[in-house]
mmCIF file of C-alpha atoms in Angstrom:
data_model
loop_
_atom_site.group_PDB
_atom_site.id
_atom_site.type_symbol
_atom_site.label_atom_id
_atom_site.label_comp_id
_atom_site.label_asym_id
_atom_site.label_seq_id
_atom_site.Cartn_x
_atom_site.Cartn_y
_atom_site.Cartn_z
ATOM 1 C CA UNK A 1 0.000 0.000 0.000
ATOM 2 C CA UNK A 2 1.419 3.579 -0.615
ATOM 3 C CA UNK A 3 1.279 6.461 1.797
ATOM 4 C CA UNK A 4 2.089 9.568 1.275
ATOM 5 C CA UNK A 5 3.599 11.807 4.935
ATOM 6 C CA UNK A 6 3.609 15.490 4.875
ATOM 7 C CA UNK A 7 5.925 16.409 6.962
ATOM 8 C CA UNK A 8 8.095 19.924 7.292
ATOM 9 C CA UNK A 9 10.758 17.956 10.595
ATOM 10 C CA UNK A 10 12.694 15.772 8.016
ATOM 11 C CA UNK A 11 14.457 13.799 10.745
ATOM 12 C CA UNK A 12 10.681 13.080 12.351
ATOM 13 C CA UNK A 13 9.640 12.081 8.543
ATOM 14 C CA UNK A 14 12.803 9.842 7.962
ATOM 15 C CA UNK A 15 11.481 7.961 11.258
ATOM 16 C CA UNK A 16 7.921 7.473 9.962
ATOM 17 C CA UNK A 17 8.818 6.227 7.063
ATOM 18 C CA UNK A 18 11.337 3.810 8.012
ATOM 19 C CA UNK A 19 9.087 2.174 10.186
ATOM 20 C CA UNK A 20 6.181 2.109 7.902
ATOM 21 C CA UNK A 21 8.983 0.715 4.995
ATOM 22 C CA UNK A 22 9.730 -1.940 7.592
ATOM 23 C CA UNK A 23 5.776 -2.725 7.745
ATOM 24 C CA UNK A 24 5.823 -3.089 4.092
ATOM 25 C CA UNK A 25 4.171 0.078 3.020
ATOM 26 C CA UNK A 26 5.491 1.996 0.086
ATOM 27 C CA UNK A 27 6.357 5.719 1.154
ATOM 28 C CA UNK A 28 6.606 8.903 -0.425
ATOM 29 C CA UNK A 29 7.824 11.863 1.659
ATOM 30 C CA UNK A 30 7.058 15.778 1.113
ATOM 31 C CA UNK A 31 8.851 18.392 3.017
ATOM 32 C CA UNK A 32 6.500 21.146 2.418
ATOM 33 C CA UNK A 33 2.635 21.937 1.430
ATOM 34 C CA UNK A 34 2.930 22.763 -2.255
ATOM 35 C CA UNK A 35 4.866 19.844 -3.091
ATOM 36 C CA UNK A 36 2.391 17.842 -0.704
ATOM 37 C CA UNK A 37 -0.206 19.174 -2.387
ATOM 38 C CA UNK A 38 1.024 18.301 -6.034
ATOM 39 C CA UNK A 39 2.147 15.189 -5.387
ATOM 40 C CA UNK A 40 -1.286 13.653 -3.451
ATOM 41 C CA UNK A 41 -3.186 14.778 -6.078
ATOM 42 C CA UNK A 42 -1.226 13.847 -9.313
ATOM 43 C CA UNK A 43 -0.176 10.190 -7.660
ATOM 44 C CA UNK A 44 -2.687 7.756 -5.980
ATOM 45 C CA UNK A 45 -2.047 6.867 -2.524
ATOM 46 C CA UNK A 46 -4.088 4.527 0.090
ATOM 47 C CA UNK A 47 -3.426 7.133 2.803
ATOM 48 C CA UNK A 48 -1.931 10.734 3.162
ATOM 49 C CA UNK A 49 -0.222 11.587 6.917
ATOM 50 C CA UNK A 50 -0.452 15.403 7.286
ATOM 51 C CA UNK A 51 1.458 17.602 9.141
ATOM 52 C CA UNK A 52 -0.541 20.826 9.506
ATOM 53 C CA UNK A 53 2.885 23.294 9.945
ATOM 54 C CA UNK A 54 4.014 23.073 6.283
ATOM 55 C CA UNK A 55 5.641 25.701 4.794
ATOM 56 C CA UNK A 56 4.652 27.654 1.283
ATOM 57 C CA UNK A 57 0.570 26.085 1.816
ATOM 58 C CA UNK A 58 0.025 25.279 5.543
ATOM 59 C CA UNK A 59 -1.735 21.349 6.206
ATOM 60 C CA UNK A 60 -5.138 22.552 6.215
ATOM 61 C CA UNK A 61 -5.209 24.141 2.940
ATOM 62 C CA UNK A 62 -3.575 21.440 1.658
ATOM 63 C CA UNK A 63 -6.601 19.177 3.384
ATOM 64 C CA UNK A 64 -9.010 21.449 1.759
ATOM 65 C CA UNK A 65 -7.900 20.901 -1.961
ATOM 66 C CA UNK A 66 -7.712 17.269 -1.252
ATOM 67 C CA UNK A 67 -10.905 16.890 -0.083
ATOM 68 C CA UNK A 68 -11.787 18.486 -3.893
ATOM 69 C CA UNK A 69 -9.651 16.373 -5.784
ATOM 70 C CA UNK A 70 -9.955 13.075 -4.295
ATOM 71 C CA UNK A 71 -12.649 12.714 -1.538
ATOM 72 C CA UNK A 72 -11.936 9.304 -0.900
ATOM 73 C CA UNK A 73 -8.862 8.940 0.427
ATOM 74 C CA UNK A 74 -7.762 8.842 3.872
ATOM 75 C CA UNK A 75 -6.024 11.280 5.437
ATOM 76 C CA UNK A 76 -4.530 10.845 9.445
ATOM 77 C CA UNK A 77 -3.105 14.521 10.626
ATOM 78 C CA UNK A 78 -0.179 14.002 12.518
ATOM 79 C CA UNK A 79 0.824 17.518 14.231
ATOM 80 C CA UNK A 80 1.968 19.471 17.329
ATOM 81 C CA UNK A 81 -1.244 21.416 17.290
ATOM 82 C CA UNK A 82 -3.563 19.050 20.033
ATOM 83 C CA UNK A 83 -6.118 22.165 21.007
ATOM 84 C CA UNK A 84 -9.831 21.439 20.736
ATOM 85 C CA UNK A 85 -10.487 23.534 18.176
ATOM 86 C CA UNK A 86 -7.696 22.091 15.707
ATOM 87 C CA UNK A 87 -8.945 18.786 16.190
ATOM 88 C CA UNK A 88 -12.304 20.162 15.516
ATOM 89 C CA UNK A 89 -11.145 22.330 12.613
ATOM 90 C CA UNK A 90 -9.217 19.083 11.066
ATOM 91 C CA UNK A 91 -11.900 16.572 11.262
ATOM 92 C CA UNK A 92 -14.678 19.167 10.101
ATOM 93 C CA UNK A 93 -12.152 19.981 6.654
ATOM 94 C CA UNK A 94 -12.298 16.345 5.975
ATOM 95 C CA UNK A 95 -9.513 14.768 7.978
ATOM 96 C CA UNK A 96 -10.393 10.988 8.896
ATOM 97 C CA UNK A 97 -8.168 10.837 12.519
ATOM 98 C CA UNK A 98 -6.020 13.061 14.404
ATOM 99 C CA UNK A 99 -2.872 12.417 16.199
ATOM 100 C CA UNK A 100 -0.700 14.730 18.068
ATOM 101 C CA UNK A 101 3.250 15.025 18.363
ATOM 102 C CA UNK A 102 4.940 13.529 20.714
ATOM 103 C CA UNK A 103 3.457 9.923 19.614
ATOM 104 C CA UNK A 104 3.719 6.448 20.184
ATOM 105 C CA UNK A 105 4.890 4.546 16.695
ATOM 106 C CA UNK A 106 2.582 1.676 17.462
ATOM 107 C CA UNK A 107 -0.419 3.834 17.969
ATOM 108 C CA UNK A 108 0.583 5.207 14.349
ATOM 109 C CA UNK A 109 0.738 2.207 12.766
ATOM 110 C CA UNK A 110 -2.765 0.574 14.502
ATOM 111 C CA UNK A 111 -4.203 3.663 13.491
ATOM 112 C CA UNK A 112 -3.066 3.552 9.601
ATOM 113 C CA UNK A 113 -4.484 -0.214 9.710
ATOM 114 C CA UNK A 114 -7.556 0.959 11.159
ATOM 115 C CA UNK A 115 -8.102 3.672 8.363
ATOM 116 C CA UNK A 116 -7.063 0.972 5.546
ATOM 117 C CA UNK A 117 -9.373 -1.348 6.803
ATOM 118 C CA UNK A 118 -12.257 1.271 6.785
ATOM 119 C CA UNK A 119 -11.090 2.637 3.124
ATOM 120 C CA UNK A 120 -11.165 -0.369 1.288
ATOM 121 C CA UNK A 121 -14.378 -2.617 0.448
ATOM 122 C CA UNK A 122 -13.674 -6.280 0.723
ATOM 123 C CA UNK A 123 -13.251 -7.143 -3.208
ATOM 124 C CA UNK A 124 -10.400 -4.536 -2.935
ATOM 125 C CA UNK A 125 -8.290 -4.966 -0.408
ATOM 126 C CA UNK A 126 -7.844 -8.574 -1.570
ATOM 127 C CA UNK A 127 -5.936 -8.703 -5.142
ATOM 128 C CA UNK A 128 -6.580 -11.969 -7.140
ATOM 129 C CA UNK A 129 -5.696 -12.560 -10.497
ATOM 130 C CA UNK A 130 -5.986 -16.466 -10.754
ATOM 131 C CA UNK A 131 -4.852 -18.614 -8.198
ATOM 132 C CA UNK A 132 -2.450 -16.028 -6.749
ATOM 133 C CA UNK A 133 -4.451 -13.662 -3.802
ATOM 134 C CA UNK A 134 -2.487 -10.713 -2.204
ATOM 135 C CA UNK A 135 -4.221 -8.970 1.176
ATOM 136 C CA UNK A 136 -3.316 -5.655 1.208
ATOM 137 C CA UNK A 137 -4.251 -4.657 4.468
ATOM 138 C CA UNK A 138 -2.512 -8.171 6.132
ATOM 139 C CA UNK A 139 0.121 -7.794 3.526
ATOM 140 C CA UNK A 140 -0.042 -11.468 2.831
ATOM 141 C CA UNK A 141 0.773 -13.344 -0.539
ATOM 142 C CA UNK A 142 -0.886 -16.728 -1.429
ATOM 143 C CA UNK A 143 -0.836 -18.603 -4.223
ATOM 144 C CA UNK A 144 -3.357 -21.800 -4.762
ATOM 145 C CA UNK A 145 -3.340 -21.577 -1.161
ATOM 146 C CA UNK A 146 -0.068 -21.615 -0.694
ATOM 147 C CA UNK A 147 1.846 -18.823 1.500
ATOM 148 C CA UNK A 148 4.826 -17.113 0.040
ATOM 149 C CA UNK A 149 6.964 -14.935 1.938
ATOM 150 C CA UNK A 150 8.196 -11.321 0.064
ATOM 151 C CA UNK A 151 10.179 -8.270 0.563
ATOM 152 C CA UNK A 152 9.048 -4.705 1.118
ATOM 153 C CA UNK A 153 10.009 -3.939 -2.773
ATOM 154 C CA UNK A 154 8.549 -6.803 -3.877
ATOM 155 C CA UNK A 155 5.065 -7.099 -2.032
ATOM 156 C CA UNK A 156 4.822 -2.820 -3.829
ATOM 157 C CA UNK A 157 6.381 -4.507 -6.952
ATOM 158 C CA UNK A 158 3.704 -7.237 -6.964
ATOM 159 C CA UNK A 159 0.689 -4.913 -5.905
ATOM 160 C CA UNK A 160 1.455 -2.343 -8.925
ATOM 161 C CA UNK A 161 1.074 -5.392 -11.214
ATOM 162 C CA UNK A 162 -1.480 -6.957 -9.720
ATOM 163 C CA UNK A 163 -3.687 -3.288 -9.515
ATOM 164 C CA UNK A 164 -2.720 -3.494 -13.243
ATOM 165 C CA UNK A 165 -4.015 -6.712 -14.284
ATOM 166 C CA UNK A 166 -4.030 -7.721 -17.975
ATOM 167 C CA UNK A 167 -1.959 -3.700 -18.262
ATOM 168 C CA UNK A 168 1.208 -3.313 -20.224
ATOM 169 C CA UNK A 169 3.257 -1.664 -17.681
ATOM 170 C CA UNK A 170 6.718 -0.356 -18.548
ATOM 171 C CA UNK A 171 10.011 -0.155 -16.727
ATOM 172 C CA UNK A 172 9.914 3.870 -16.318
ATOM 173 C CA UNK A 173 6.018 3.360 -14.803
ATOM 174 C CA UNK A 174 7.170 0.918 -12.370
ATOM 175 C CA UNK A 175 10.494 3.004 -11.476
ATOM 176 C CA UNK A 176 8.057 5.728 -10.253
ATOM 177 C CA UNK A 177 5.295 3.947 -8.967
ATOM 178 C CA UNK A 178 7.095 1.766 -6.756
ATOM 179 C CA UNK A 179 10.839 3.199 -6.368
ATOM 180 C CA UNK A 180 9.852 6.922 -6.639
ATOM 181 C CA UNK A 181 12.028 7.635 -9.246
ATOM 182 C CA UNK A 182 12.139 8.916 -12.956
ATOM 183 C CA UNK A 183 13.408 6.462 -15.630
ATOM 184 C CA UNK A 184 17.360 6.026 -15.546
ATOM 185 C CA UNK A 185 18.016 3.953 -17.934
ATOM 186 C CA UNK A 186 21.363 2.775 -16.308
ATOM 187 C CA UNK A 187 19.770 0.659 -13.580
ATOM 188 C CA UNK A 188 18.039 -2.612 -14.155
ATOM 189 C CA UNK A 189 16.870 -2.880 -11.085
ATOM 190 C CA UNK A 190 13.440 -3.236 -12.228
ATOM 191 C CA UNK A 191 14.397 -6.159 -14.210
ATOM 192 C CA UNK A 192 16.318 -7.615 -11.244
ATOM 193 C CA UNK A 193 13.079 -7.689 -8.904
ATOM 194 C CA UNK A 194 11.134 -9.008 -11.870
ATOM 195 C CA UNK A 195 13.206 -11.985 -11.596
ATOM 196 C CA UNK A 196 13.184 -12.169 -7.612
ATOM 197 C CA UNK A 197 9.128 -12.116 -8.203
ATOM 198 C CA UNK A 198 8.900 -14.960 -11.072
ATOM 199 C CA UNK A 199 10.877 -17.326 -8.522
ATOM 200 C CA UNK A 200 8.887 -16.614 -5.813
ATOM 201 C CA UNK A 201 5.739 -16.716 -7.953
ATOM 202 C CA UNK A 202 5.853 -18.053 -10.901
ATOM 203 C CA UNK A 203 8.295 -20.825 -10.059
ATOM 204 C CA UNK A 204 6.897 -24.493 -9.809
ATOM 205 C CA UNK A 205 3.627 -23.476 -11.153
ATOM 206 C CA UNK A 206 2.687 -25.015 -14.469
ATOM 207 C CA UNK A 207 0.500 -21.230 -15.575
ATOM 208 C CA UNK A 208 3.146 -18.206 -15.656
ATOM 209 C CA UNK A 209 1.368 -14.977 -14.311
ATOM 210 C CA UNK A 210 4.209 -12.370 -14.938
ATOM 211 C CA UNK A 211 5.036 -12.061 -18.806
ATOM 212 C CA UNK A 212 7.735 -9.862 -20.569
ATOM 213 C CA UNK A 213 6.543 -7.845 -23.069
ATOM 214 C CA UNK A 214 9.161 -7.073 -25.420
ATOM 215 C CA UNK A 215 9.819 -3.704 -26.162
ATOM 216 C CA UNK A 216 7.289 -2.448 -23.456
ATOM 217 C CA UNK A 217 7.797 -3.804 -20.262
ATOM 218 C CA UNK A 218 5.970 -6.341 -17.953
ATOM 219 C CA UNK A 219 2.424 -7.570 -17.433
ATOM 220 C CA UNK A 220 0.417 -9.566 -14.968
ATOM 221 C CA UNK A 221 -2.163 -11.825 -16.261
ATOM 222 C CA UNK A 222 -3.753 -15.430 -16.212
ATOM 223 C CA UNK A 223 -5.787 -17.246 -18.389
ATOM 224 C CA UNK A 224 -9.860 -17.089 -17.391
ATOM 225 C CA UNK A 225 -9.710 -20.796 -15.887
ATOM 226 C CA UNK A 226 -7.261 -20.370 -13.409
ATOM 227 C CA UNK A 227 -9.001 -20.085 -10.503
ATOM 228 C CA UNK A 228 -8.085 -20.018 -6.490
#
């Protein structure tokens, strides 16, 4: 799942998102409102955490224009600001919980799960294209029933194809969608963790779900008979 932290204290938003990498969540980080702003709206994310001191456009503006632009997703407001009336202010603008500064990680992280769990309908926080199932919100992989174990990169790797199904997806879409990054085309490391996935997931299976498009990129699909 990908979340997106607001957050001006870049040694506070280095912590969050190490510990929400470490949970297996794909992170984006924004230093300040504008680029908050820009970025929440032109990427999709399963949950924005907002600081509301951000320079250039302060949190709740940036709240505001979300709430325009995409009304459905979740948004936790993580700040030093813990008067009555900011919580009040928050929550009426849109926000969907409120947490204030100093804070426990593990409260963080419950609450995040919480918020996922309440975001998602059933048929989409569980993938499944054929026998293979991926849980978003446990994180877990299965395929025909069978539990397989996968990295931080490659659980966001697998979830990008998956959310893609039957897509032609190419190296520079996957570069930014999972590694936050424009295309370089000196790395392969998007061809590397291709590989890391097909052993894990393809491996030993007589149907291959990953396929390599030549010329294009990668693309996740199974025949219509494959079933769990």
């Amino acid at each position: 799942m990908r979340i997106l932290i607001a957050e001006d204290d870049e040694a506070l938003g280095r912590f969050v998102c190490q510990g929400l990498e470490a949970e297996n969540y794909s992170v984006t980080v924004a230093n300040e409102g504008e680029q908050a702003r820009q970025t929440a709206t032109e990427q999709d994310f399963d949950l924005v955490i907002l600081d509301l001191n951000l320079p250039k456009i302060d949190g709740v503006s940036v709240l505001r224009h979300l709430r325009l632009k995409k009304p459905s997703v979740p948004v936790l407001v993580l700040t030093q600001r813990t008067r009555v009336e900011d919580r009040v202010e928050c929550l009426d603008t849109g926000a969907d919980d409120y947490l204030g500064k100093p804070f426990s990680f593990s409260e963080l992280s419950a609450r995040i799960r919480a918020l996922v769990r309440r975001s998602h309908l059933p048929s989409e926080s569980v993938l499944e294209v054929g026998d293979l199932k991926l849980d978003r919100v446990g994180r877990v992989v299965e395929r025909a029933g069978r539990k397989i174990e996968l990295t931080t990169k490659e659980l966001a790797l697998l979830e990008y194809l998956m959310r893609n199904t039957g897509r032609r997806i190419t190296r520079s879409m996957i570069l930014e969608h999972v590694w936050n990054l424009t295309f370089d085309t000196s790395t392969n490391v998007v061809d590397v963790y291709i590989n890391y996935l097909r052993r894990k997931i393809d491996d030993g299976f007589p149907i291959k779900l990953i396929h390599t498009v030549r010329g294009v990129g990668y693309e996740l699909s199974a025949p219509a008979e494959v079933h769990a």
